[in-house]
C-alpha atoms as a PDB file:
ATOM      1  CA  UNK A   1     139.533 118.207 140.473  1.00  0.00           C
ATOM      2  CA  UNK A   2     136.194 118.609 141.978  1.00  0.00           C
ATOM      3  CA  UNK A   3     137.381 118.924 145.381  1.00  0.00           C
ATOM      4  CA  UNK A   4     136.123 117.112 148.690  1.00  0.00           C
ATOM      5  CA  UNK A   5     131.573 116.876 148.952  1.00  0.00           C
ATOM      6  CA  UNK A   6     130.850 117.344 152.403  1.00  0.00           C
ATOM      7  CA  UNK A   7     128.806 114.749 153.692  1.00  0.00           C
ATOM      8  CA  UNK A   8     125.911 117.605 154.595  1.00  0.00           C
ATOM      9  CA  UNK A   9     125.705 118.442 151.008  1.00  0.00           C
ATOM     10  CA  UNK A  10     125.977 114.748 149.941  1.00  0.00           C
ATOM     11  CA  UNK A  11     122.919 113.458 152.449  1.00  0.00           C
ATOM     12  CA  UNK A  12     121.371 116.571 150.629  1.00  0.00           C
ATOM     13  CA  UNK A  13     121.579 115.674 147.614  1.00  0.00           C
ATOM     14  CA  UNK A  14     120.062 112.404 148.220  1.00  0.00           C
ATOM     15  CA  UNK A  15     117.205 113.911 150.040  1.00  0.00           C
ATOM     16  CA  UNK A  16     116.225 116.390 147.435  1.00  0.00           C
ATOM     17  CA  UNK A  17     116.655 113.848 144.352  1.00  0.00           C
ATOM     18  CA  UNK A  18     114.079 111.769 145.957  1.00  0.00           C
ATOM     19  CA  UNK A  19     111.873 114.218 146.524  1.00  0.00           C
ATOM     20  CA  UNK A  20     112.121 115.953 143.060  1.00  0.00           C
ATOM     21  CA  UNK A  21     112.133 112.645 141.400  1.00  0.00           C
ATOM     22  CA  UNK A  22     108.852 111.752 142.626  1.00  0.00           C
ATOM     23  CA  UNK A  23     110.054 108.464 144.444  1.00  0.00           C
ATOM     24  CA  UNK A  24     111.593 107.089 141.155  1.00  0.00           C
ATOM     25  CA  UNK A  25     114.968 106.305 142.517  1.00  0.00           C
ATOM     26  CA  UNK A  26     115.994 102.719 143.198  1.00  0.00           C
ATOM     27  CA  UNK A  27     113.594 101.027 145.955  1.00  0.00           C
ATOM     28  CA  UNK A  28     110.869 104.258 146.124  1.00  0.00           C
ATOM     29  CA  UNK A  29     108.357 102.059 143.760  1.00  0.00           C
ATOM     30  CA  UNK A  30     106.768  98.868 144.184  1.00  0.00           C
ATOM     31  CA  UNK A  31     106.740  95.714 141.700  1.00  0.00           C
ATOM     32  CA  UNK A  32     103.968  93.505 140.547  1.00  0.00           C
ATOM     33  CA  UNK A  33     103.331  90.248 142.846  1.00  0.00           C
ATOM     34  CA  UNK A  34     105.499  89.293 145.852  1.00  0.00           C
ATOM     35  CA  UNK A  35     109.163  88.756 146.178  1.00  0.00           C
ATOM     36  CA  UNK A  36     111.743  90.534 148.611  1.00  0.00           C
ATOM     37  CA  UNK A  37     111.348  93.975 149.506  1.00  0.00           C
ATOM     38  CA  UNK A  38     110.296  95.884 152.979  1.00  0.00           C
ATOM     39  CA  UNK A  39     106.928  96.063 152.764  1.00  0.00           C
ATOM     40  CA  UNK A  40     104.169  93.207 153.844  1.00  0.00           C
ATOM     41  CA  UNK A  41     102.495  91.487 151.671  1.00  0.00           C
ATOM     42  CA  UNK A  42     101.136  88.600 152.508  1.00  0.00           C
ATOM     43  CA  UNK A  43     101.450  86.155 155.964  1.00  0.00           C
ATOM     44  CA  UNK A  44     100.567  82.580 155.073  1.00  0.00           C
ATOM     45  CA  UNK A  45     101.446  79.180 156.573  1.00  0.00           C
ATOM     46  CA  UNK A  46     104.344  77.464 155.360  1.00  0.00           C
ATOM     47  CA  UNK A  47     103.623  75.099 152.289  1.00  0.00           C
ATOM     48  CA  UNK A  48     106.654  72.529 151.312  1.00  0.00           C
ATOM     49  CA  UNK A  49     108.428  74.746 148.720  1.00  0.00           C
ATOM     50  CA  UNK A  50     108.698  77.766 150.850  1.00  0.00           C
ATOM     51  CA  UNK A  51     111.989  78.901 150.767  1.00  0.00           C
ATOM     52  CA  UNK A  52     112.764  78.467 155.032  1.00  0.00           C
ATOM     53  CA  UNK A  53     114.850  81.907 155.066  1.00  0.00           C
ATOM     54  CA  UNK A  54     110.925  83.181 154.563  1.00  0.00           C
ATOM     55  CA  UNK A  55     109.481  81.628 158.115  1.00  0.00           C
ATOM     56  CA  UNK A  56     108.208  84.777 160.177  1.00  0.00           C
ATOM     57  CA  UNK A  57     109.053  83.866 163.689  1.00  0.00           C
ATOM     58  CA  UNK A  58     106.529  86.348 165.723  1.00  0.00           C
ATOM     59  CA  UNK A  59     103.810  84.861 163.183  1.00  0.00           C
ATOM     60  CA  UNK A  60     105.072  80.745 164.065  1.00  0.00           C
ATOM     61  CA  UNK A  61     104.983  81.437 167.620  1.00  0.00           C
ATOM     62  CA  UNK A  62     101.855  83.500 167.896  1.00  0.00           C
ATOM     63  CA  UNK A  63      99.617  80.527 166.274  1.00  0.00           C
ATOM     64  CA  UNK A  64     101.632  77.783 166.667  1.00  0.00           C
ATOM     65  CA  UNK A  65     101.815  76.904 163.064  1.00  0.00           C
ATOM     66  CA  UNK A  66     105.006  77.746 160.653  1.00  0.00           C
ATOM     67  CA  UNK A  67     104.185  80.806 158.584  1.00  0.00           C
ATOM     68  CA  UNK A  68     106.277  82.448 155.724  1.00  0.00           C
ATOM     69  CA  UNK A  69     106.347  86.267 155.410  1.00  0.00           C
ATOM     70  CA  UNK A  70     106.239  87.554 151.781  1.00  0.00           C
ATOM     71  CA  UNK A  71     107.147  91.394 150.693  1.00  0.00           C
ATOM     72  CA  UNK A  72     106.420  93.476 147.836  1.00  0.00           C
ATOM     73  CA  UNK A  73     109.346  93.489 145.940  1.00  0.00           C
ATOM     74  CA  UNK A  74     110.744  96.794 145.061  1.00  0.00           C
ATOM     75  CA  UNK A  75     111.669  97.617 141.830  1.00  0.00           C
ATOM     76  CA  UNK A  76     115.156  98.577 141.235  1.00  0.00           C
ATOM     77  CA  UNK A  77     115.467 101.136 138.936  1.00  0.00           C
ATOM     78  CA  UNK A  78     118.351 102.629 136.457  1.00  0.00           C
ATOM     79  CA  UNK A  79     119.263 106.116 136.652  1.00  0.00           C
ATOM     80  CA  UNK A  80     121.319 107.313 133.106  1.00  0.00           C
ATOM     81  CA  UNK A  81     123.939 110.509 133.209  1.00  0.00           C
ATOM     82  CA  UNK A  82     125.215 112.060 129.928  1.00  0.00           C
ATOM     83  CA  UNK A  83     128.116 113.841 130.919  1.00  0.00           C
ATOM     84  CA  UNK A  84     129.482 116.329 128.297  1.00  0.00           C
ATOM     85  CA  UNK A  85     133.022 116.288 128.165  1.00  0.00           C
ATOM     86  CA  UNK A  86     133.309 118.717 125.069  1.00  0.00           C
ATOM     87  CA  UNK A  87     136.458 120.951 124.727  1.00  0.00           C
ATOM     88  CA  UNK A  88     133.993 123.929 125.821  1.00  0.00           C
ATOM     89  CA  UNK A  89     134.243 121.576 129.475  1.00  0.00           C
ATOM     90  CA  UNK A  90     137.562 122.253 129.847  1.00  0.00           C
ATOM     91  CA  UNK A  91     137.202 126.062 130.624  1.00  0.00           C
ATOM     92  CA  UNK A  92     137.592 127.563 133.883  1.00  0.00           C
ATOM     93  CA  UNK A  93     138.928 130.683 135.208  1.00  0.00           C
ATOM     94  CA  UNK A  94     137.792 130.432 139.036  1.00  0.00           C
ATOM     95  CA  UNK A  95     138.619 127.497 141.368  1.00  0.00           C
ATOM     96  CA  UNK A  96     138.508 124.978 138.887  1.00  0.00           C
ATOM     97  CA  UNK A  97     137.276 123.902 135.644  1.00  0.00           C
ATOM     98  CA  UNK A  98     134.129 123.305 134.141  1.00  0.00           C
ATOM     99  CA  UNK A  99     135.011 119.474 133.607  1.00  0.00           C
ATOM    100  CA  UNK A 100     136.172 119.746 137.477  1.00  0.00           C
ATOM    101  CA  UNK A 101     132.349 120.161 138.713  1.00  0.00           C
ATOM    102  CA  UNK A 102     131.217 117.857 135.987  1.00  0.00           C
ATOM    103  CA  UNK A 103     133.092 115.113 137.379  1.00  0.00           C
ATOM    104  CA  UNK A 104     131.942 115.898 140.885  1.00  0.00           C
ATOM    105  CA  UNK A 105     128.460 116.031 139.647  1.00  0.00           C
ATOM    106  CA  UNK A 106     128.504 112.831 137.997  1.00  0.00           C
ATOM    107  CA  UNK A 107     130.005 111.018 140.999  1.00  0.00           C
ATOM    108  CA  UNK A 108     127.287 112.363 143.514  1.00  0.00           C
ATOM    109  CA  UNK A 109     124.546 111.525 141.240  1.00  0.00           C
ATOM    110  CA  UNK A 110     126.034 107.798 140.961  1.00  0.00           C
ATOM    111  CA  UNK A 111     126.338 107.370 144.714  1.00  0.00           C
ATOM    112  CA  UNK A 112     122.292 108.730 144.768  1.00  0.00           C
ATOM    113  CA  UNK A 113     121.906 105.964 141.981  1.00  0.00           C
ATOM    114  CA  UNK A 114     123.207 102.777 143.272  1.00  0.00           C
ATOM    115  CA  UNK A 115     121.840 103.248 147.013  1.00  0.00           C
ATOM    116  CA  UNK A 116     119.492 100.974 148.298  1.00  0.00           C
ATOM    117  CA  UNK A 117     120.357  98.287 145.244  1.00  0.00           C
ATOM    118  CA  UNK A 118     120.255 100.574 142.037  1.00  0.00           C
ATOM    119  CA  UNK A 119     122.017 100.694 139.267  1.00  0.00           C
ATOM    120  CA  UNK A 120     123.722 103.830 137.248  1.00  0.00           C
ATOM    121  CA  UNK A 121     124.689 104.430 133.201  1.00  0.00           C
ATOM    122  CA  UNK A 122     126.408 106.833 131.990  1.00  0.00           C
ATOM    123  CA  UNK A 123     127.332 107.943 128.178  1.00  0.00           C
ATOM    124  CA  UNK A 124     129.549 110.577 127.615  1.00  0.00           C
ATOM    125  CA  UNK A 125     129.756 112.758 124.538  1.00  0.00           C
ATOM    126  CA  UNK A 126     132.257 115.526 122.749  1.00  0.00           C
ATOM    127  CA  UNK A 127     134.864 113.630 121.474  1.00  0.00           C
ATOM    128  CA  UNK A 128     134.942 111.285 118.419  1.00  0.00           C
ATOM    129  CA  UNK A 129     132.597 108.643 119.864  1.00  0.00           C
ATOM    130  CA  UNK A 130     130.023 108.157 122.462  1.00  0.00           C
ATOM    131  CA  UNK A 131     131.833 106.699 125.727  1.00  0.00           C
ATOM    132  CA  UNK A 132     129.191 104.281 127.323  1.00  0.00           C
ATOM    133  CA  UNK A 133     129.258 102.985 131.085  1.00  0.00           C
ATOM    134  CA  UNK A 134     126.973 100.003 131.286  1.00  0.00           C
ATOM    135  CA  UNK A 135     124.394 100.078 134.152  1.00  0.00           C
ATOM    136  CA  UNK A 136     125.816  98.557 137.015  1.00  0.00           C
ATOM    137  CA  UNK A 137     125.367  98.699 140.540  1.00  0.00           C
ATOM    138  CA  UNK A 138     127.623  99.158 143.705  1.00  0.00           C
ATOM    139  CA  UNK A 139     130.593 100.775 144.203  1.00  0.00           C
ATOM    140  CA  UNK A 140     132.100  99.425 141.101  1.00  0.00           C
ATOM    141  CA  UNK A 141     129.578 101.389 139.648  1.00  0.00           C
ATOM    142  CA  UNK A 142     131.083 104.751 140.845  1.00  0.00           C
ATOM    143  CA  UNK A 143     134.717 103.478 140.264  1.00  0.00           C
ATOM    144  CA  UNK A 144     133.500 103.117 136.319  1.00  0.00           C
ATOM    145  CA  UNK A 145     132.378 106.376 135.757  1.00  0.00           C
ATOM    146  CA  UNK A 146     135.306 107.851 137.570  1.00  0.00           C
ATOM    147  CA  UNK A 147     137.538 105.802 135.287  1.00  0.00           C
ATOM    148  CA  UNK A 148     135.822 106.889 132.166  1.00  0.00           C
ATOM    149  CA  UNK A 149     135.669 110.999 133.106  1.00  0.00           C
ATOM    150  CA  UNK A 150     139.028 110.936 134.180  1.00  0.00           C
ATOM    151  CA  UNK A 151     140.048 110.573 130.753  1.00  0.00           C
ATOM    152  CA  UNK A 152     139.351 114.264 130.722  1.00  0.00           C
ATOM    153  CA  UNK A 153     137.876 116.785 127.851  1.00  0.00           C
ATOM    154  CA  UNK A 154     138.212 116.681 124.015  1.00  0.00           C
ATOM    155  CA  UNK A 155     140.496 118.778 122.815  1.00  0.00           C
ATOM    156  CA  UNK A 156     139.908 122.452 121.389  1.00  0.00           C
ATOM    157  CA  UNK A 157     138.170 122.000 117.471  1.00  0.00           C
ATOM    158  CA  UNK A 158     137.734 118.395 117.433  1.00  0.00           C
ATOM    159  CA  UNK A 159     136.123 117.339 114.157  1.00  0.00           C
ATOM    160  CA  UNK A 160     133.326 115.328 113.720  1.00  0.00           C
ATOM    161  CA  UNK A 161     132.824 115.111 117.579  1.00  0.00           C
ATOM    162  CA  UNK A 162     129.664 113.655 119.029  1.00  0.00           C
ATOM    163  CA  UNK A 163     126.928 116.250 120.752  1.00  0.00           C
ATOM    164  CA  UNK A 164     124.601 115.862 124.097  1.00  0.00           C
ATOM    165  CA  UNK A 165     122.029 115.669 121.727  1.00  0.00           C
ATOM    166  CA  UNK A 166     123.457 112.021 120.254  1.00  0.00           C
ATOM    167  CA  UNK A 167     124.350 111.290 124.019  1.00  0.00           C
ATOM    168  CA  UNK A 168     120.779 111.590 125.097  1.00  0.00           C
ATOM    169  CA  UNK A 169     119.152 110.164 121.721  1.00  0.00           C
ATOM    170  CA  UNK A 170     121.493 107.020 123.146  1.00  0.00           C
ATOM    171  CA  UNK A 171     120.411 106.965 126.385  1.00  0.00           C
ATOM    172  CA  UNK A 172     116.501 106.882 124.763  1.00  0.00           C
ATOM    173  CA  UNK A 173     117.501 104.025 123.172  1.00  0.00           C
ATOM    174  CA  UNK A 174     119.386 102.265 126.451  1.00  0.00           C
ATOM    175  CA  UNK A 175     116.784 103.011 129.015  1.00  0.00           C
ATOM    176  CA  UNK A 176     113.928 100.753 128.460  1.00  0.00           C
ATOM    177  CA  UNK A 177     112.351 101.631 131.515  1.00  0.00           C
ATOM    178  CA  UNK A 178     111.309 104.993 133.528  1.00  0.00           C
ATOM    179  CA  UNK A 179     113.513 106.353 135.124  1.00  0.00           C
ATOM    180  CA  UNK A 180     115.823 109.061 136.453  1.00  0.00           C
ATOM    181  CA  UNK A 181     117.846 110.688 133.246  1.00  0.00           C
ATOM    182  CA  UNK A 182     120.270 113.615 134.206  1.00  0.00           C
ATOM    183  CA  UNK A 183     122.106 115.797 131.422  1.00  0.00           C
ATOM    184  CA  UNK A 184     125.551 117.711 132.823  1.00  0.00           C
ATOM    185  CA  UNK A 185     126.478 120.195 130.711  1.00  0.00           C
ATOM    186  CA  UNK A 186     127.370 123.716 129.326  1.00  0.00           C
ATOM    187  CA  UNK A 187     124.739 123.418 126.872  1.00  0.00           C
ATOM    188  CA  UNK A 188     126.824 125.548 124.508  1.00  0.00           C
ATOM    189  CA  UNK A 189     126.930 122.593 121.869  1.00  0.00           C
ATOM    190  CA  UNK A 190     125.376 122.752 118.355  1.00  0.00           C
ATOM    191  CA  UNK A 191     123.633 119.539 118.187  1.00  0.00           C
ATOM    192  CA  UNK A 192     119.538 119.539 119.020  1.00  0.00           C
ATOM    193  CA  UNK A 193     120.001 118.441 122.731  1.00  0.00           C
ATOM    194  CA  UNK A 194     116.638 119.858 123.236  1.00  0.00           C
ATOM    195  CA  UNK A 195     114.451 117.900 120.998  1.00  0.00           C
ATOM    196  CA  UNK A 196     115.607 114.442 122.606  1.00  0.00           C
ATOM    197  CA  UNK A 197     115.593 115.517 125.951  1.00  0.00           C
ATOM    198  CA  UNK A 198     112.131 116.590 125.242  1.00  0.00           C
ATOM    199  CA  UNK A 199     111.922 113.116 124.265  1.00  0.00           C
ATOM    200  CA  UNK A 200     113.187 111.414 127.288  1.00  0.00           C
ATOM    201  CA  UNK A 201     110.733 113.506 129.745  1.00  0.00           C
ATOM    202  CA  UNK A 202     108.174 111.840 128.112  1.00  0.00           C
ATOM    203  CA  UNK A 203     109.446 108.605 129.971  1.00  0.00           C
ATOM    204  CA  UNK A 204     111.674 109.801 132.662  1.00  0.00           C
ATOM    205  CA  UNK A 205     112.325 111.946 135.420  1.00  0.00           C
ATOM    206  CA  UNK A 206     114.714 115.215 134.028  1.00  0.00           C
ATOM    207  CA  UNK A 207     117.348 116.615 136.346  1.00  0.00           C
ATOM    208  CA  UNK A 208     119.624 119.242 133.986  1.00  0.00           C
ATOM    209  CA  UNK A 209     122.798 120.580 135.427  1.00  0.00           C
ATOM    210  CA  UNK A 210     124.534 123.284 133.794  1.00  0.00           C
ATOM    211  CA  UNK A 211     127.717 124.225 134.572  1.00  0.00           C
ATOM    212  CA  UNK A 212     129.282 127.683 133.719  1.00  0.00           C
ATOM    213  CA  UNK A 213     132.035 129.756 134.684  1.00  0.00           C
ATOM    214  CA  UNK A 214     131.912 133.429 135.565  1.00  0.00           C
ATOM    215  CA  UNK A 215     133.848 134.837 132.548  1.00  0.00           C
ATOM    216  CA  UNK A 216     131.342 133.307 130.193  1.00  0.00           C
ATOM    217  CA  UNK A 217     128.821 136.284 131.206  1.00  0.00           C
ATOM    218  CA  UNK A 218     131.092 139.243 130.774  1.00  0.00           C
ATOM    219  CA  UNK A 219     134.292 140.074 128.909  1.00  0.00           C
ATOM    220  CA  UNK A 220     137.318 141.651 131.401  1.00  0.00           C
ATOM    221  CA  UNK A 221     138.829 145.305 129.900  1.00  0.00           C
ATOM    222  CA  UNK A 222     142.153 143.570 129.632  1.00  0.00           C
ATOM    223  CA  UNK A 223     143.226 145.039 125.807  1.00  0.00           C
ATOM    224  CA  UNK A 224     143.373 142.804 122.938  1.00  0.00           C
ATOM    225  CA  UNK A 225     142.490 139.457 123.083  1.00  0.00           C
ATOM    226  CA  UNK A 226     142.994 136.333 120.352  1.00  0.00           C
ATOM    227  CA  UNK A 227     139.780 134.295 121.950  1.00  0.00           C
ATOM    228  CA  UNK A 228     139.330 130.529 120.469  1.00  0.00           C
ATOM    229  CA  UNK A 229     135.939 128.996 120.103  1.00  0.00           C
ATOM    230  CA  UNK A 230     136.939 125.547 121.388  1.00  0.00           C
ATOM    231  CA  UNK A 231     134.223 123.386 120.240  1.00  0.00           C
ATOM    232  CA  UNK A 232     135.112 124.324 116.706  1.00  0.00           C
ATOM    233  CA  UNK A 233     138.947 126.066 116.942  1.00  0.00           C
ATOM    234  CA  UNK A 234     137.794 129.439 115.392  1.00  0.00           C
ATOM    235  CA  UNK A 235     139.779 132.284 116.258  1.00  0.00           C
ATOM    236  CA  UNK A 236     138.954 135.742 116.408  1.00  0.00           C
ATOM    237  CA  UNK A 237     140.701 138.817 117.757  1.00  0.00           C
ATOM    238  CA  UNK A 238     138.910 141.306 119.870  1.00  0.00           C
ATOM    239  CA  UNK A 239     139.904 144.255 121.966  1.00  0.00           C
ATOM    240  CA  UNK A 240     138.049 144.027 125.289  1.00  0.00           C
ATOM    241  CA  UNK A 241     138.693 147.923 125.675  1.00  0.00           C
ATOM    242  CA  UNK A 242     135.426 149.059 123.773  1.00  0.00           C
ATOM    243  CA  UNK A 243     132.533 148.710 125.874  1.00  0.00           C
ATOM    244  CA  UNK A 244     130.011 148.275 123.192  1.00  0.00           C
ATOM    245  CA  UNK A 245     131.772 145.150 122.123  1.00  0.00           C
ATOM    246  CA  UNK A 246     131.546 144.439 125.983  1.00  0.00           C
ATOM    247  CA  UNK A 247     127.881 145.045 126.547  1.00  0.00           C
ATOM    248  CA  UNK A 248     126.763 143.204 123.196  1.00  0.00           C
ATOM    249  CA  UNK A 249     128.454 139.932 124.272  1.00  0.00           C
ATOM    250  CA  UNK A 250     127.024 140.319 127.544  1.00  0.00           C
ATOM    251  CA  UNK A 251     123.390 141.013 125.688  1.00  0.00           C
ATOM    252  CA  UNK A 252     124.279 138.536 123.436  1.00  0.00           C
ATOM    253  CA  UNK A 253     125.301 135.413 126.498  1.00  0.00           C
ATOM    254  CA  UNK A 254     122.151 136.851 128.530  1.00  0.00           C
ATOM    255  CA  UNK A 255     120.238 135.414 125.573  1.00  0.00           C
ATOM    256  CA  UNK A 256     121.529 132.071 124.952  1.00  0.00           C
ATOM    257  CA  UNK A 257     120.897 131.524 128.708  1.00  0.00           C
ATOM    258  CA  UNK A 258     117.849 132.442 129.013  1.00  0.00           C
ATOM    259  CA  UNK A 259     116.973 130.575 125.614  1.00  0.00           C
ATOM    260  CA  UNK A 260     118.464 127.376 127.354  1.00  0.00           C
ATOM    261  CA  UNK A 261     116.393 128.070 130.485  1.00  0.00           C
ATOM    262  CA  UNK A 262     113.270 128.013 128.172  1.00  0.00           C
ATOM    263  CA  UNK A 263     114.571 124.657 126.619  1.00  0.00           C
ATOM    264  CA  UNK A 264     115.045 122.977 130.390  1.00  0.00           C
ATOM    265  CA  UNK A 265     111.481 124.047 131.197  1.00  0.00           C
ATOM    266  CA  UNK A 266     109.705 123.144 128.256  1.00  0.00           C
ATOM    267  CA  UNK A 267     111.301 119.830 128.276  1.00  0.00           C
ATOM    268  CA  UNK A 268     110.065 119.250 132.179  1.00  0.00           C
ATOM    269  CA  UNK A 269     113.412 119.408 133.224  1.00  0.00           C
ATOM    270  CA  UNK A 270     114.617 120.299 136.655  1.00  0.00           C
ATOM    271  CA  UNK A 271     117.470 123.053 136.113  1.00  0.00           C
ATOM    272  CA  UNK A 272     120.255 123.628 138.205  1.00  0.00           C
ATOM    273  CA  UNK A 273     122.983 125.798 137.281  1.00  0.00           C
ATOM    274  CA  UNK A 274     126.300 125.356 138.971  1.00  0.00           C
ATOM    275  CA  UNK A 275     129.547 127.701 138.511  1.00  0.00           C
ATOM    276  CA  UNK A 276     133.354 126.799 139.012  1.00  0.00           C
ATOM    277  CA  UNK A 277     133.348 129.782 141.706  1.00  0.00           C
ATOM    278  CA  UNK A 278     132.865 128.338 144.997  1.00  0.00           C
ATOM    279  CA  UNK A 279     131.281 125.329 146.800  1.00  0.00           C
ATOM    280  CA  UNK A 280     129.139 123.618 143.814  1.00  0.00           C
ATOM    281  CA  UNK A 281     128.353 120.833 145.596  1.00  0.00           C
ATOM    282  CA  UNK A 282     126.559 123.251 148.295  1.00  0.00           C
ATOM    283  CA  UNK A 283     124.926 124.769 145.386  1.00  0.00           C
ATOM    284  CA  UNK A 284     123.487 121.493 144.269  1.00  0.00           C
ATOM    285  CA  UNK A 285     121.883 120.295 147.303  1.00  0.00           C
ATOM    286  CA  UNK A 286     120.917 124.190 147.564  1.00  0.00           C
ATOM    287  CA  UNK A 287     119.500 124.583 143.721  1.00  0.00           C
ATOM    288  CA  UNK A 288     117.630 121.185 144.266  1.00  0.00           C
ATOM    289  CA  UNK A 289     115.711 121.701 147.822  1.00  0.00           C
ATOM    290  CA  UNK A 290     114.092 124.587 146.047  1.00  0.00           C
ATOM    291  CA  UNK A 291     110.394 124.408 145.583  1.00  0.00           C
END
């Protein structure tokens, strides 16, 4: 599993994400007219109507006349995660597995989510069909997308299974308003992930997590090897003795990284890379303080 958050890292977390998200999580932005909220907006006397709860007592006794105190409502707003749970998720050769931090990720993001009121949606993607959490908020909210990821990853060459890119075109449609919208992922999937998410930092806040493992950069010397691509089952034999077959798919991994680094940015996303080596939830809280 994930392992335990520290509650350093967690109060972290929350910090940063407000901070990054340019005060979009739930109760950081104000809605139109009055309602209930935290901030003032308006002290009036008390008209027959007024709902009593409303009666300011500092304001009654300092003019000796009844007076309701009205706030600006806050806006509660929906933050979306599109969890991949792909068979490429399901690697890990360190202290856990990719899926491991995923589900860690997901959970901390959710608590962020539903504080102060919010809700949290999630859709996950890389199996037959696109797994949808409603938005909801509360800790029911967190128990739902625990339920849902601990149905664990797809298995290795799945056919015809869905890709971050129709997770994300999904969550386009579902979130009608701005918003927070975070994508966890390998990013190793064929589908156009980064035309929609282009699409939804048009609207929304972007907070990208990838998640990788340390054997993905470099190949081991251990002999021959039958290696399986797991998000489509191809096999192919290689012998990890000859270092030019070594140092091209090291060339050749450096590339697709930095091309998905280049997608994140141009998108407006904020990128943080996690690895199942060590304390990822440190390494959140660490990757998102950064300026």
């Amino acid at each position: 599993g994930p392992g335990p958050v520290p509650a350093a890292a967690a109060r972290a977390v929350r910090l940063d994400l407000r901070r990054r998200a340019g005060g979009v999580l739930p109760g950081e932005h104000a809605g139109t007219g009055v309602g209930a909220g935290l901030e003032l907006a308006q002290l009036r006397p008390y008209v027959p109507g007024d709902d009593v709860r409303r009666l300011d007592a500092a304001a009654t006794a300092r003019t000796g006349e009844p007076h309701v105190r009205l706030e600006v409502p806050e806006r509660l707003l929906t933050t979306w995660i599109a969890v991949d749970v792909s068979a490429s998720m399901g690697f890990g050769s360190a202290a856990r597995l990719k899926s491991d931090v995923a589900e860690g990720v997901a959970d901390l993001l959710a608590g962020v989510a539903v504080r102060r009121g919010g809700r949290v949606g999630l859709v996950a993607c890389g199996t037959d069909e696109l797994r949808t959490v409603a938005p909801r908020g509360g800790r029911l909210a967190r128990v739902a997308v625990a339920r849902l990821l601990a149905d664990g990853v797809a298995t290795d060459g799945q056919r015809g299974a869905t890709t971050l890119a129709d997770a994300l075109a999904r969550v386009a449609r579902l979130a009608t308003r701005p918003g927070l919208v975070a994508a966890v992922s390998d990013f190793r999937d064929g589908g156009d992930w980064a035309r929609e998410l282009r699409r939804l930092g048009l609207r929304h806040t972007l907070v990208a997590v990838e998640v990788g493992d340390p054997r993905e950069a470099e190949l081991p010397a251990v002999g021959t090897l039958t290696l399986v691509d797991p998000e489509t089952g191809a096999q192919v034999e290689a012998d990890t003795r000859d270092r030019r077959l070594r140092r091209r798919y090291a060339e050749a991994e450096a590339r697709r990284r930095a091309e998905v680094r280049a997608q994140l940015r141009r998108a407006g996303a904020r990128h943080v890379a996690l690895s199942t080596a060590g304390d990822w939830a440190h390494a959140l809280a660490r990757e998102l303080g950064r300026r």
